[in-house]
mmCIF file of C-alpha atoms and ligand atoms in Angstrom:
data_model
loop_
_atom_site.group_PDB
_atom_site.id
_atom_site.type_symbol
_atom_site.label_atom_id
_atom_site.label_comp_id
_atom_site.label_asym_id
_atom_site.label_seq_id
_atom_site.Cartn_x
_atom_site.Cartn_y
_atom_site.Cartn_z
ATOM 1 C CA MET A 1 8.578 -26.276 -21.480
ATOM 2 C CA ILE A 2 7.155 -22.858 -20.599
ATOM 3 C CA HIS A 3 9.567 -20.622 -18.723
ATOM 4 C CA ARG A 4 7.911 -19.523 -15.460
ATOM 5 C CA VAL A 5 9.677 -18.087 -12.396
ATOM 6 C CA TYR A 6 8.737 -18.430 -8.725
ATOM 7 C CA ASN A 7 6.845 -15.160 -8.569
ATOM 8 C CA PHE A 8 6.681 -13.408 -5.185
ATOM 9 C CA ASN A 9 5.740 -10.008 -6.603
ATOM 10 C CA PRO A 10 3.773 -7.750 -4.235
ATOM 11 C CA GLY A 11 1.196 -6.836 -6.864
ATOM 12 C CA PRO A 12 0.446 -7.161 -9.651
ATOM 13 C CA ALA A 13 1.195 -10.695 -8.593
ATOM 14 C CA THR A 14 1.318 -14.216 -9.931
ATOM 15 C CA LEU A 15 -1.789 -15.789 -11.443
ATOM 16 C CA PRO A 16 -2.316 -19.554 -11.503
ATOM 17 C CA LEU A 17 -0.839 -21.007 -14.692
ATOM 18 C CA GLU A 18 -4.000 -22.927 -15.556
ATOM 19 C CA ILE A 19 -5.969 -19.677 -15.560
ATOM 20 C CA LEU A 20 -3.523 -17.990 -17.895
ATOM 21 C CA GLN A 21 -3.717 -21.059 -20.109
ATOM 22 C CA GLN A 22 -7.514 -21.027 -20.109
ATOM 23 C CA ALA A 23 -7.458 -17.317 -21.020
ATOM 24 C CA GLN A 24 -4.978 -18.166 -23.785
ATOM 25 C CA ARG A 25 -7.220 -20.928 -25.145
ATOM 26 C CA GLU A 26 -10.225 -18.607 -25.125
ATOM 27 C CA LEU A 27 -8.345 -15.503 -26.268
ATOM 28 C CA LEU A 28 -9.159 -15.508 -29.981
ATOM 29 C CA ASP A 29 -12.578 -17.142 -29.943
ATOM 30 C CA TYR A 30 -14.520 -16.729 -26.730
ATOM 31 C CA ARG A 31 -17.046 -19.573 -26.582
ATOM 32 C CA GLY A 32 -17.833 -19.675 -30.271
ATOM 33 C CA THR A 33 -18.329 -15.933 -30.731
ATOM 34 C CA GLY A 34 -15.381 -15.658 -33.093
ATOM 35 C CA MET A 35 -14.186 -12.759 -30.931
ATOM 36 C CA SER A 36 -12.034 -12.203 -27.893
ATOM 37 C CA VAL A 37 -13.653 -11.159 -24.594
ATOM 38 C CA MET A 38 -11.817 -7.889 -25.279
ATOM 39 C CA GLU A 39 -13.745 -7.464 -28.529
ATOM 40 C CA ILE A 40 -17.317 -8.259 -27.538
ATOM 41 C CA SER A 41 -19.856 -5.704 -26.369
ATOM 42 C CA HIS A 42 -20.135 -5.234 -22.641
ATOM 43 C CA ARG A 43 -23.885 -5.395 -23.287
ATOM 44 C CA SER A 44 -23.689 -8.798 -25.029
ATOM 45 C CA PRO A 45 -25.188 -11.902 -23.412
ATOM 46 C CA GLU A 46 -21.657 -13.337 -23.139
ATOM 47 C CA TYR A 47 -20.387 -10.449 -21.070
ATOM 48 C CA GLU A 48 -23.592 -10.302 -19.069
ATOM 49 C CA GLU A 49 -22.934 -13.921 -18.104
ATOM 50 C CA ILE A 50 -19.351 -13.070 -17.041
ATOM 51 C CA ASN A 51 -20.518 -10.097 -14.952
ATOM 52 C CA ASN A 52 -23.393 -11.993 -13.314
ATOM 53 C CA SER A 53 -21.295 -15.091 -12.593
ATOM 54 C CA ALA A 54 -18.476 -13.026 -11.088
ATOM 55 C CA VAL A 55 -20.960 -11.272 -8.785
ATOM 56 C CA ALA A 56 -22.623 -14.551 -7.787
ATOM 57 C CA LEU A 57 -19.285 -16.274 -7.131
ATOM 58 C CA MET A 58 -18.030 -13.360 -5.071
ATOM 59 C CA ARG A 59 -21.224 -13.502 -2.962
ATOM 60 C CA GLU A 60 -20.998 -17.260 -2.585
ATOM 61 C CA ILE A 61 -17.287 -17.422 -1.760
ATOM 62 C CA LEU A 62 -17.396 -14.602 0.786
ATOM 63 C CA GLY A 63 -20.735 -15.798 2.183
ATOM 64 C CA LEU A 64 -22.373 -12.419 1.597
ATOM 65 C CA GLY A 65 -26.079 -11.879 2.098
ATOM 66 C CA ASN A 66 -28.350 -10.635 -0.687
ATOM 67 C CA ASN A 67 -28.219 -7.200 0.919
ATOM 68 C CA TYR A 68 -24.832 -6.517 -0.720
ATOM 69 C CA LYS A 69 -24.062 -5.111 -4.149
ATOM 70 C CA VAL A 70 -20.844 -6.302 -5.768
ATOM 71 C CA LEU A 71 -19.491 -3.725 -8.217
ATOM 72 C CA PHE A 72 -16.691 -3.993 -10.787
ATOM 73 C CA LEU A 73 -15.249 -0.536 -11.353
ATOM 74 C CA GLY A 74 -12.203 1.157 -12.828
ATOM 75 C CA GLY A 75 -9.926 3.557 -10.995
ATOM 76 C CA GLY A 76 -8.065 1.243 -8.636
ATOM 77 C CA ALA A 77 -8.342 1.000 -4.875
ATOM 78 C CA SER A 78 -6.757 4.455 -4.797
ATOM 79 C CA SER A 79 -9.884 6.047 -6.301
ATOM 80 C CA GLN A 80 -11.961 4.622 -3.457
ATOM 81 C CA PHE A 81 -9.810 6.603 -1.003
ATOM 82 C CA ALA A 82 -11.638 9.683 -2.342
ATOM 83 C CA LEU A 83 -14.953 8.153 -3.430
ATOM 84 C CA ILE A 84 -15.710 6.792 0.039
ATOM 85 C CA PRO A 85 -15.667 10.192 1.777
ATOM 86 C CA MET A 86 -17.357 11.808 -1.235
ATOM 87 C CA ASN A 87 -20.225 9.336 -0.926
ATOM 88 C CA PHE A 88 -20.414 8.918 2.852
ATOM 89 C CA LEU A 89 -18.856 11.888 4.644
ATOM 90 C CA PRO A 90 -21.309 14.813 4.637
ATOM 91 C CA ALA A 91 -20.161 18.328 5.533
ATOM 92 C CA GLY A 92 -19.910 18.886 9.268
ATOM 93 C CA LYS A 93 -19.801 15.156 10.095
ATOM 94 C CA THR A 94 -16.778 13.147 11.242
ATOM 95 C CA SER A 95 -15.213 10.032 9.761
ATOM 96 C CA ALA A 96 -12.852 7.741 11.684
ATOM 97 C CA TYR A 97 -9.683 6.158 10.280
ATOM 98 C CA ILE A 98 -7.228 3.581 11.582
ATOM 99 C CA ASP A 99 -3.713 4.451 10.441
ATOM 100 C CA THR A 100 -1.611 1.313 9.996
ATOM 101 C CA GLY A 101 0.628 2.217 7.095
ATOM 102 C CA ALA A 102 1.174 3.873 3.761
ATOM 103 C CA TRP A 103 -2.174 2.876 2.229
ATOM 104 C CA SER A 104 -4.180 3.926 5.300
ATOM 105 C CA ASP A 105 -2.302 7.200 5.233
ATOM 106 C CA LYS A 106 -3.245 7.782 1.609
ATOM 107 C CA ALA A 107 -6.897 7.059 2.410
ATOM 108 C CA ILE A 108 -6.730 9.524 5.324
ATOM 109 C CA LYS A 109 -5.179 12.271 3.198
ATOM 110 C CA GLU A 110 -7.945 11.952 0.616
ATOM 111 C CA ALA A 111 -10.676 11.990 3.273
ATOM 112 C CA GLN A 112 -9.148 15.134 4.784
ATOM 113 C CA LYS A 113 -9.680 16.879 1.458
ATOM 114 C CA ILE A 114 -13.393 16.119 1.698
ATOM 115 C CA GLY A 115 -14.228 16.513 5.384
ATOM 116 C CA LYS A 116 -13.416 15.874 9.025
ATOM 117 C CA VAL A 117 -11.238 12.919 9.994
ATOM 118 C CA HIS A 118 -10.704 11.508 13.464
ATOM 119 C CA ILE A 119 -7.667 9.221 13.796
ATOM 120 C CA SER A 120 -8.876 6.290 15.884
ATOM 121 C CA PHE A 121 -5.459 4.645 16.141
ATOM 122 C CA SER A 122 -2.036 5.143 14.602
ATOM 123 C CA SER A 123 1.118 3.055 14.797
ATOM 124 C CA LYS A 124 3.071 5.635 12.780
ATOM 125 C CA ASP A 125 5.390 6.496 15.689
ATOM 126 C CA GLN A 126 6.191 2.774 15.992
ATOM 127 C CA ASN A 127 7.132 2.594 12.304
ATOM 128 C CA TYR A 128 3.890 0.785 11.611
ATOM 129 C CA THR A 129 5.176 -2.409 13.193
ATOM 130 C CA ARG A 130 1.772 -3.398 14.517
ATOM 131 C CA VAL A 131 -1.975 -3.133 14.136
ATOM 132 C CA PRO A 132 -4.339 -2.240 16.996
ATOM 133 C CA LYS A 133 -6.203 -4.570 19.287
ATOM 134 C CA PRO A 134 -9.922 -3.729 19.163
ATOM 135 C CA SER A 135 -9.681 -2.190 22.670
ATOM 136 C CA GLU A 136 -7.129 0.377 21.432
ATOM 137 C CA ILE A 137 -9.440 1.838 18.801
ATOM 138 C CA ASP A 138 -10.932 5.165 19.778
ATOM 139 C CA LEU A 139 -14.209 5.424 17.896
ATOM 140 C CA PRO A 140 -16.319 8.584 18.369
ATOM 141 C CA SER A 141 -19.976 7.640 18.799
ATOM 142 C CA ASP A 142 -20.994 10.127 16.113
ATOM 143 C CA ALA A 143 -18.580 8.897 13.409
ATOM 144 C CA VAL A 144 -20.327 8.336 10.076
ATOM 145 C CA TYR A 145 -18.037 5.384 9.328
ATOM 146 C CA ILE A 146 -14.705 3.887 10.372
ATOM 147 C CA HIS A 147 -12.113 2.909 7.766
ATOM 148 C CA LEU A 148 -9.294 0.385 8.114
ATOM 149 C CA THR A 149 -6.762 -1.435 5.937
ATOM 150 C CA SER A 150 -7.024 -5.161 6.690
ATOM 151 C CA ASN A 151 -3.573 -6.026 5.328
ATOM 152 C CA ASN A 152 -0.699 -3.582 5.120
ATOM 153 C CA THR A 153 1.096 -4.667 1.978
ATOM 154 C CA ILE A 154 4.183 -2.516 2.507
ATOM 155 C CA PHE A 155 4.749 -2.957 6.251
ATOM 156 C CA GLY A 156 3.741 -6.624 6.467
ATOM 157 C CA THR A 157 1.043 -6.386 9.126
ATOM 158 C CA GLN A 158 -2.525 -7.662 9.102
ATOM 159 C CA LEU A 159 -5.571 -7.359 11.309
ATOM 160 C CA HIS A 160 -6.536 -10.682 12.838
ATOM 161 C CA GLU A 161 -9.287 -9.295 15.022
ATOM 162 C CA PHE A 162 -11.756 -6.677 13.846
ATOM 163 C CA PRO A 163 -13.466 -4.136 16.082
ATOM 164 C CA ASP A 164 -17.172 -4.381 16.845
ATOM 165 C CA THR A 165 -18.305 -0.972 15.655
ATOM 166 C CA GLY A 166 -21.988 -1.335 16.536
ATOM 167 C CA ASN A 167 -24.124 0.833 14.277
ATOM 168 C CA ILE A 168 -21.134 2.646 12.808
ATOM 169 C CA PRO A 169 -20.415 1.336 9.296
ATOM 170 C CA LEU A 170 -17.137 -0.565 9.065
ATOM 171 C CA ILE A 171 -15.257 0.049 5.806
ATOM 172 C CA ALA A 172 -12.202 -1.980 4.814
ATOM 173 C CA ASP A 173 -9.538 -1.779 2.153
ATOM 174 C CA MET A 174 -8.941 -5.509 1.574
ATOM 175 C CA SER A 175 -6.825 -5.067 -1.534
ATOM 176 C CA SER A 176 -4.047 -7.340 -0.369
ATOM 177 C CA ASP A 177 -5.888 -10.045 1.565
ATOM 178 C CA ILE A 178 -9.357 -10.477 0.080
ATOM 179 C CA ALA A 179 -10.425 -14.116 -0.216
ATOM 180 C CA SER A 180 -7.288 -15.374 1.531
ATOM 181 C CA ARG A 181 -8.984 -16.538 4.744
ATOM 182 C CA ARG A 182 -12.396 -16.996 6.274
ATOM 183 C CA LEU A 183 -13.941 -13.875 7.813
ATOM 184 C CA ASP A 184 -17.439 -12.767 8.647
ATOM 185 C CA PHE A 185 -17.613 -10.438 5.670
ATOM 186 C CA ASN A 186 -21.176 -9.476 6.632
ATOM 187 C CA ARG A 187 -19.737 -7.347 9.429
ATOM 188 C CA PHE A 188 -18.475 -4.884 6.864
ATOM 189 C CA SER A 189 -20.640 -2.172 5.326
ATOM 190 C CA LEU A 190 -18.185 -1.643 2.483
ATOM 191 C CA ILE A 191 -15.170 -3.614 1.276
ATOM 192 C CA TYR A 192 -12.993 -2.487 -1.612
ATOM 193 C CA VAL A 193 -10.257 -4.283 -3.424
ATOM 194 C CA GLY A 194 -7.776 -3.576 -6.188
ATOM 195 C CA VAL A 195 -7.775 -7.167 -7.478
ATOM 196 C CA GLN A 196 -4.176 -7.403 -8.702
ATOM 197 C CA LYS A 197 -2.882 -9.400 -5.728
ATOM 198 C CA ASN A 198 -5.328 -12.170 -4.894
ATOM 199 C CA LEU A 199 -8.025 -12.134 -7.543
ATOM 200 C CA GLY A 200 -6.839 -11.137 -10.985
ATOM 201 C CA PRO A 201 -5.014 -8.645 -13.165
ATOM 202 C CA ALA A 202 -4.844 -4.897 -12.525
ATOM 203 C CA GLY A 203 -7.647 -2.866 -14.029
ATOM 204 C CA VAL A 204 -10.722 -3.761 -12.034
ATOM 205 C CA THR A 205 -11.592 -2.660 -8.524
ATOM 206 C CA ILE A 206 -14.236 -4.572 -6.619
ATOM 207 C CA VAL A 207 -16.505 -2.570 -4.326
ATOM 208 C CA ILE A 208 -18.888 -4.510 -2.107
ATOM 209 C CA ILE A 209 -21.526 -2.313 -0.449
ATOM 210 C CA ARG A 210 -24.299 -3.204 1.921
ATOM 211 C CA ASP A 211 -27.681 -1.786 0.941
ATOM 212 C CA ASP A 212 -28.177 0.193 4.169
ATOM 213 C CA LEU A 213 -24.959 2.144 3.544
ATOM 214 C CA LEU A 214 -25.649 2.582 -0.160
ATOM 215 C CA ALA A 215 -29.038 4.074 0.697
ATOM 216 C CA ILE A 216 -27.426 6.982 2.545
ATOM 217 C CA ALA A 217 -24.770 7.781 -0.091
ATOM 218 C CA ALA A 218 -24.671 11.397 -1.323
ATOM 219 C CA ASP A 219 -27.051 12.144 -4.198
ATOM 220 C CA ASP A 220 -25.372 15.241 -5.593
ATOM 221 C CA LEU A 221 -22.118 13.769 -6.904
ATOM 222 C CA PRO A 222 -20.821 13.746 -10.471
ATOM 223 C CA THR A 223 -22.415 10.644 -11.986
ATOM 224 C CA MET A 224 -19.286 8.489 -12.282
ATOM 225 C CA PHE A 225 -18.246 9.206 -8.692
ATOM 226 C CA SER A 226 -21.523 8.006 -7.207
ATOM 227 C CA TYR A 227 -21.702 4.412 -5.998
ATOM 228 C CA LYS A 228 -25.470 4.616 -6.535
ATOM 229 C CA THR A 229 -24.911 5.033 -10.293
ATOM 230 C CA HIS A 230 -22.861 1.859 -10.565
ATOM 231 C CA ALA A 231 -25.117 -0.136 -8.248
ATOM 232 C CA ALA A 232 -28.242 0.876 -10.172
ATOM 233 C CA LYS A 233 -26.659 -0.295 -13.439
ATOM 234 C CA SER A 234 -24.958 -3.469 -12.119
ATOM 235 C CA SER A 235 -21.515 -2.010 -12.984
ATOM 236 C CA LEU A 236 -22.596 -1.381 -16.589
ATOM 237 C CA PHE A 237 -23.208 2.378 -16.454
ATOM 238 C CA ASN A 238 -20.084 2.776 -18.559
ATOM 239 C CA THR A 239 -17.709 0.285 -20.174
ATOM 240 C CA PRO A 240 -16.225 -1.880 -17.438
ATOM 241 C CA PRO A 241 -12.719 -3.405 -17.639
ATOM 242 C CA VAL A 242 -14.150 -6.503 -19.294
ATOM 243 C CA PHE A 243 -11.021 -8.612 -19.656
ATOM 244 C CA ALA A 244 -10.002 -8.097 -16.032
ATOM 245 C CA VAL A 245 -13.502 -9.043 -14.821
ATOM 246 C CA TYR A 246 -13.344 -12.176 -16.979
ATOM 247 C CA ILE A 247 -10.066 -13.245 -15.332
ATOM 248 C CA VAL A 248 -11.509 -12.499 -11.876
ATOM 249 C CA LYS A 249 -14.399 -14.807 -12.744
ATOM 250 C CA LEU A 250 -11.953 -17.591 -13.644
ATOM 251 C CA VAL A 251 -10.013 -17.063 -10.409
ATOM 252 C CA LEU A 252 -13.238 -17.216 -8.371
ATOM 253 C CA GLU A 253 -14.286 -20.425 -10.154
ATOM 254 C CA ARG A 254 -10.937 -21.912 -9.188
ATOM 255 C CA ILE A 255 -11.390 -20.910 -5.536
ATOM 256 C CA LYS A 256 -14.816 -22.564 -5.540
ATOM 257 C CA LYS A 257 -13.394 -25.730 -7.099
ATOM 258 C CA GLN A 258 -10.592 -25.796 -4.518
ATOM 259 C CA GLY A 259 -13.181 -25.905 -1.732
ATOM 260 C CA GLY A 260 -13.782 -22.229 -1.040
ATOM 261 C CA LEU A 261 -12.108 -20.071 1.572
ATOM 262 C CA GLU A 262 -11.717 -22.921 4.057
ATOM 263 C CA ALA A 263 -9.381 -24.702 1.626
ATOM 264 C CA VAL A 264 -7.649 -21.473 0.558
ATOM 265 C CA GLU A 265 -7.067 -20.523 4.188
ATOM 266 C CA LYS A 266 -5.475 -23.897 4.943
ATOM 267 C CA VAL A 267 -2.920 -23.442 2.190
ATOM 268 C CA ASN A 268 -2.242 -19.815 3.122
ATOM 269 C CA PHE A 269 -1.791 -20.812 6.768
ATOM 270 C CA ALA A 270 0.789 -23.455 5.823
ATOM 271 C CA LYS A 271 2.607 -20.985 3.554
ATOM 272 C CA LYS A 272 2.978 -18.244 6.143
ATOM 273 C CA GLU A 273 3.909 -20.782 8.860
ATOM 274 C CA ARG A 274 6.785 -22.033 6.727
ATOM 275 C CA ILE A 275 8.206 -18.538 6.089
ATOM 276 C CA TYR A 276 7.814 -17.288 9.673
ATOM 277 C CA GLN A 277 9.395 -20.550 10.863
ATOM 278 C CA VAL A 278 12.522 -19.676 8.858
ATOM 279 C CA ILE A 279 12.511 -16.223 10.456
ATOM 280 C CA ASP A 280 11.926 -17.525 13.999
ATOM 281 C CA ASN A 281 14.590 -20.224 13.662
ATOM 282 C CA ASN A 282 17.161 -17.732 12.356
ATOM 283 C CA THR A 283 16.517 -14.545 14.312
ATOM 284 C CA ASP A 284 20.205 -13.626 14.115
ATOM 285 C CA PHE A 285 19.910 -13.457 10.332
ATOM 286 C CA PHE A 286 16.311 -12.957 9.174
ATOM 287 C CA ARG A 287 14.957 -10.195 11.368
ATOM 288 C CA GLY A 288 11.187 -9.914 11.186
ATOM 289 C CA THR A 289 10.202 -6.256 11.157
ATOM 290 C CA VAL A 290 6.777 -6.490 12.802
ATOM 291 C CA GLU A 291 5.302 -7.665 16.090
ATOM 292 C CA PRO A 292 4.426 -11.379 15.891
ATOM 293 C CA ASP A 293 0.717 -10.786 16.748
ATOM 294 C CA SER A 294 0.430 -8.436 13.796
ATOM 295 C CA ARG A 295 2.215 -10.548 11.198
ATOM 296 C CA SER A 296 0.671 -10.672 7.769
ATOM 297 C CA TRP A 297 -0.133 -13.986 6.118
ATOM 298 C CA MET A 298 0.297 -12.303 2.749
ATOM 299 C CA ASN A 299 3.475 -10.186 3.037
ATOM 300 C CA ALA A 300 6.297 -11.278 5.351
ATOM 301 C CA THR A 301 8.791 -8.449 5.822
ATOM 302 C CA MET A 302 12.297 -8.812 7.185
ATOM 303 C CA ARG A 303 15.760 -7.251 7.324
ATOM 304 C CA LEU A 304 19.047 -9.097 6.912
ATOM 305 C CA PRO A 305 22.176 -8.186 8.909
ATOM 306 C CA SER A 306 23.295 -5.652 6.267
ATOM 307 C CA GLU A 307 22.049 -3.917 3.139
ATOM 308 C CA GLU A 308 24.827 -5.672 1.188
ATOM 309 C CA LEU A 309 23.458 -9.039 2.253
ATOM 310 C CA GLU A 310 19.958 -7.925 1.305
ATOM 311 C CA LYS A 311 21.187 -6.998 -2.180
ATOM 312 C CA LYS A 312 23.058 -10.280 -2.454
ATOM 313 C CA PHE A 313 19.938 -12.169 -1.328
ATOM 314 C CA VAL A 314 17.776 -10.531 -3.995
ATOM 315 C CA THR A 315 20.393 -11.134 -6.705
ATOM 316 C CA GLU A 316 21.035 -14.780 -5.823
ATOM 317 C CA ALA A 317 17.318 -15.445 -5.363
ATOM 318 C CA LYS A 318 16.656 -14.065 -8.836
ATOM 319 C CA ALA A 319 19.387 -16.242 -10.313
ATOM 320 C CA ALA A 320 17.683 -19.234 -8.669
ATOM 321 C CA GLY A 321 14.328 -18.233 -10.194
ATOM 322 C CA PHE A 322 12.715 -16.409 -7.234
ATOM 323 C CA VAL A 323 11.556 -12.903 -8.178
ATOM 324 C CA GLY A 324 9.806 -9.990 -6.460
ATOM 325 C CA LEU A 325 11.484 -10.266 -3.051
ATOM 326 C CA LYS A 326 12.848 -6.764 -2.637
ATOM 327 C CA GLY A 327 11.100 -4.771 0.092
ATOM 328 C CA HIS A 328 9.076 -1.696 -0.881
ATOM 329 C CA ARG A 329 11.360 1.202 -1.807
ATOM 330 C CA SER A 330 10.070 3.208 1.190
ATOM 331 C CA VAL A 331 11.122 0.608 3.796
ATOM 332 C CA GLY A 332 13.852 -1.531 2.219
ATOM 333 C CA GLY A 333 14.676 -5.065 3.344
ATOM 334 C CA ILE A 334 13.069 -8.199 1.990
ATOM 335 C CA ARG A 335 9.385 -8.895 1.494
ATOM 336 C CA VAL A 336 7.909 -12.284 0.680
ATOM 337 C CA SER A 337 4.472 -11.789 -0.860
ATOM 338 C CA MET A 338 2.560 -15.059 -0.860
ATOM 339 C CA TYR A 339 -0.865 -14.313 -2.264
ATOM 340 C CA ASN A 340 -3.426 -16.917 -3.304
ATOM 341 C CA GLY A 341 -1.704 -17.541 -6.648
ATOM 342 C CA VAL A 342 1.545 -18.615 -4.942
ATOM 343 C CA SER A 343 1.588 -22.354 -4.235
ATOM 344 C CA LEU A 344 2.754 -24.012 -1.022
ATOM 345 C CA GLU A 345 5.392 -25.853 -3.076
ATOM 346 C CA ASP A 346 6.841 -22.540 -4.287
ATOM 347 C CA VAL A 347 6.926 -21.209 -0.723
ATOM 348 C CA GLU A 348 8.671 -24.382 0.445
ATOM 349 C CA LYS A 349 11.278 -23.961 -2.275
ATOM 350 C CA LEU A 350 11.852 -20.353 -1.239
ATOM 351 C CA ALA A 351 12.113 -21.331 2.445
ATOM 352 C CA GLY A 352 14.791 -23.869 1.481
ATOM 353 C CA PHE A 353 16.635 -21.203 -0.477
ATOM 354 C CA MET A 354 16.500 -18.845 2.531
ATOM 355 C CA GLU A 355 17.947 -21.523 4.817
ATOM 356 C CA ARG A 356 20.751 -22.303 2.384
ATOM 357 C CA PHE A 357 21.498 -18.599 1.908
ATOM 358 C CA LYS A 358 21.810 -18.128 5.651
ATOM 359 C CA LYS A 359 24.181 -21.073 6.004
ATOM 360 C CA ALA A 360 26.367 -19.800 3.177
ATOM 361 C CA ASN A 361 26.546 -16.282 4.578
HETATM 362 C C1 PLP B 401 -3.669 -2.221 0.778
HETATM 363 C C2 PLP B 401 -3.619 -1.484 -0.534
HETATM 364 N N1 PLP B 401 -4.528 -0.530 -0.769
HETATM 365 C C3 PLP B 401 -4.526 0.155 -1.928
HETATM 366 C C4 PLP B 401 -3.599 -0.085 -2.908
HETATM 367 C C5 PLP B 401 -3.637 0.733 -4.172
HETATM 368 O O1 PLP B 401 -4.272 0.010 -5.157
HETATM 369 P P1 PLP B 401 -4.413 0.547 -6.650
HETATM 370 O O2 PLP B 401 -3.061 0.531 -7.244
HETATM 371 O O3 PLP B 401 -5.372 -0.441 -7.261
HETATM 372 O O4 PLP B 401 -4.980 1.922 -6.590
HETATM 373 C C6 PLP B 401 -2.649 -1.086 -2.711
HETATM 374 C C7 PLP B 401 -1.648 -1.374 -3.771
HETATM 375 O O5 PLP B 401 -0.666 -2.042 -3.578
HETATM 376 C C8 PLP B 401 -2.652 -1.789 -1.491
HETATM 377 O O6 PLP B 401 -1.740 -2.744 -1.255
#
């Protein structure tokens, strides 16, 4: 028997066991090459197939038109905080940002180093307990783009309705909810994702850019910082994080086999319903920290009646095999991260544990 815990880590997060096992089977001899994926050239036909399949699957699963480039880059989502304004915020122009938490704030701070930033909405003075309704977003008509974080990993909020930004490019950090639900992804001019929550291991960042935005990217940037470089070379300008892209490809194949985002969404809906049901049925004990309309399907955040009980919860949960439940160090409390790799059965087991813990305490 392999020892595996119930993994609720906020990212890097759990990967489906069968994918780890497939990677293990293929680790030493990738498809008859006598080499690991980590050892073959990124210019070999084998890697070319991995890269092309991952792009095609991403397009197919998200329902993206052919007018999008899908790039596999290094640097993490955090690098995109700077690369986006470097590529799309010319001197003298204004960008717009929606501030819904720590990651939005980091993106804003980087953009401010490059150029002008207009804050279109902020829930900072409400401790980031909610996201805006589209009508609350103040978008200057001359903004060169508007940036938002679709899921706020630390605060446990998520956008369920996106603004119609007309001709202004909509840019989203979807690091913690990509491919977790159906969306009209074609509304976005740029989507970026650190894959280590829903799609694979840390090390690769996916950047999806629509051609009309790519066309107006700055031309005078250092080569590696230019999205045009990576788009022109299909992510092979330099050595990409090959092993991480390979795992992403396996995860995307699994999503396709499961029935695409419709099937994934069904499971994710059931998972978050079960956890929020425990919270709503025990409001004297599990205190949800965000407004119900803004609740995240991926990260459910809560406080218990005391910090001692929170510590006890984390300790007893760990002893029962449930790991990764401690809230982010900046906010405390408990956070249940239930990304795509977490099964409904595991969430049901955790919900049962939560109910028993409440009764006992
Ligand atoms: C929403 C969001 N954006 C950005 C990041 C940063 O990603 P990376 O560590 O890949 O730079 C994270 C990491 O948790 C995140 O949750």
